[in-house]
Amino acid sequence: MNEVSKLNIQLVTTIKAWDPLSIGEDDYDTEAADVVQLVHQTDDLTHLSKGIQEIYYFSFLETIPLPMCKEMAEKLLIMKNNASCEL
């Protein structure tokens, strides 16, 4: 398995375990995929935070507070940056 695939698995696992709406981590497949794509497209914390918020709002019509999204975005960017150091 290549490094990008390993990173994607780690990202998806982290995103799904977050469960920001308390509906169960198995109910976020689409959102996890969208967030992973966004993580690969940006290194900007604010852009990623707002993007995460928008992705979940689009799916569930509930707004996750931006500070919660920012905390998750920080974790995801750290994971991405650590993985890129290993590549």
Short mmCIF file of C-alpha atoms in Angstrom, two decimals:
data_model
loop_
_atom_site.label_atom_id
_atom_site.label_comp_id
_atom_site.label_asym_id
_atom_site.label_seq_id
_atom_site.Cartn_x
_atom_site.Cartn_y
_atom_site.Cartn_z
CA MET A 1 0.00 0.00 0.00
CA ASN A 2 1.42 3.39 -0.94
CA GLU A 3 1.85 6.29 1.49
CA VAL A 4 -1.08 8.31 0.13
CA SER A 5 -3.42 5.34 0.59
CA LYS A 6 -2.18 4.88 4.15
CA LEU A 7 -2.73 8.57 4.84
CA ASN A 8 -6.23 8.45 3.38
CA ILE A 9 -7.15 5.53 5.64
CA GLN A 10 -5.84 7.42 8.67
CA LEU A 11 -7.74 10.55 7.66
CA VAL A 12 -11.01 8.68 7.11
CA THR A 13 -10.67 6.85 10.42
CA THR A 14 -10.07 10.14 12.25
CA ILE A 15 -12.92 11.96 10.51
CA LYS A 16 -15.46 9.19 11.12
CA ALA A 17 -14.43 8.78 14.77
CA TRP A 18 -15.00 12.51 15.29
CA ASP A 19 -18.80 12.00 15.02
CA PRO A 20 -19.63 15.71 15.50
CA LEU A 21 -23.38 15.16 15.29
CA SER A 22 -23.43 12.08 17.56
CA ILE A 23 -25.14 9.88 14.98
CA GLY A 24 -22.55 7.13 14.91
CA GLU A 25 -19.24 7.03 13.11
CA ASP A 26 -20.52 4.69 10.40
CA ASP A 27 -22.84 7.38 9.05
CA TYR A 28 -20.19 9.73 7.63
CA ASP A 29 -18.82 7.91 4.58
CA THR A 30 -19.68 10.63 2.07
CA GLU A 31 -18.55 13.45 4.33
CA ALA A 32 -15.29 11.68 5.15
CA ALA A 33 -14.53 11.26 1.45
CA ASP A 34 -15.29 14.92 0.77
CA VAL A 35 -13.15 16.11 3.68
CA VAL A 36 -10.22 13.90 2.62
CA GLN A 37 -10.40 15.40 -0.87
CA LEU A 38 -10.38 18.89 0.63
CA VAL A 39 -7.41 18.05 2.87
CA HIS A 40 -5.44 17.14 -0.25
CA GLN A 41 -6.46 20.40 -1.95
CA THR A 42 -5.47 22.89 0.75
CA ASP A 43 -2.97 23.64 3.46
CA ASP A 44 -4.96 26.62 4.73
CA LEU A 45 -6.47 26.01 8.17
CA THR A 46 -9.28 28.54 7.76
CA HIS A 47 -10.25 27.24 4.33
CA LEU A 48 -10.27 23.65 5.56
CA SER A 49 -12.24 24.53 8.70
CA LYS A 50 -14.94 26.34 6.75
CA GLY A 51 -14.97 23.59 4.14
CA ILE A 52 -15.57 20.94 6.79
CA GLN A 53 -18.40 23.02 8.22
CA GLU A 54 -19.97 23.41 4.76
CA ILE A 55 -19.66 19.70 3.92
CA TYR A 56 -21.50 18.66 7.05
CA TYR A 57 -24.11 21.40 6.67
CA PHE A 58 -24.81 20.30 3.10
CA SER A 59 -25.40 16.71 4.23
CA PHE A 60 -27.22 17.22 7.52
CA LEU A 61 -28.51 20.82 7.50
CA GLU A 62 -26.86 21.33 10.88
CA THR A 63 -24.07 23.79 11.52
CA ILE A 64 -21.11 22.44 13.42
CA PRO A 65 -19.47 25.28 15.39
CA LEU A 66 -16.42 26.59 13.54
CA PRO A 67 -14.07 26.05 16.54
CA MET A 68 -14.92 22.32 16.43
CA CYS A 69 -14.21 22.25 12.70
CA LYS A 70 -10.96 24.13 13.22
CA GLU A 71 -9.82 21.60 15.82
CA MET A 72 -10.48 18.75 13.40
CA ALA A 73 -8.85 20.63 10.53
CA GLU A 74 -5.71 21.12 12.62
CA LYS A 75 -5.50 17.38 13.34
CA LEU A 76 -5.98 16.50 9.69
CA LEU A 77 -3.37 18.97 8.46
CA ILE A 78 -0.87 17.68 11.02
CA MET A 79 -1.49 14.14 9.79
CA LYS A 80 -1.05 15.27 6.18
CA ASN A 81 2.14 17.18 6.93
CA ASN A 82 3.63 14.31 8.94
CA ALA A 83 2.88 11.92 6.09
CA SER A 84 4.43 14.23 3.51
CA CYS A 85 7.63 14.27 5.56
CA GLU A 86 7.77 10.50 5.26
CA LEU A 87 7.20 10.43 1.49
#
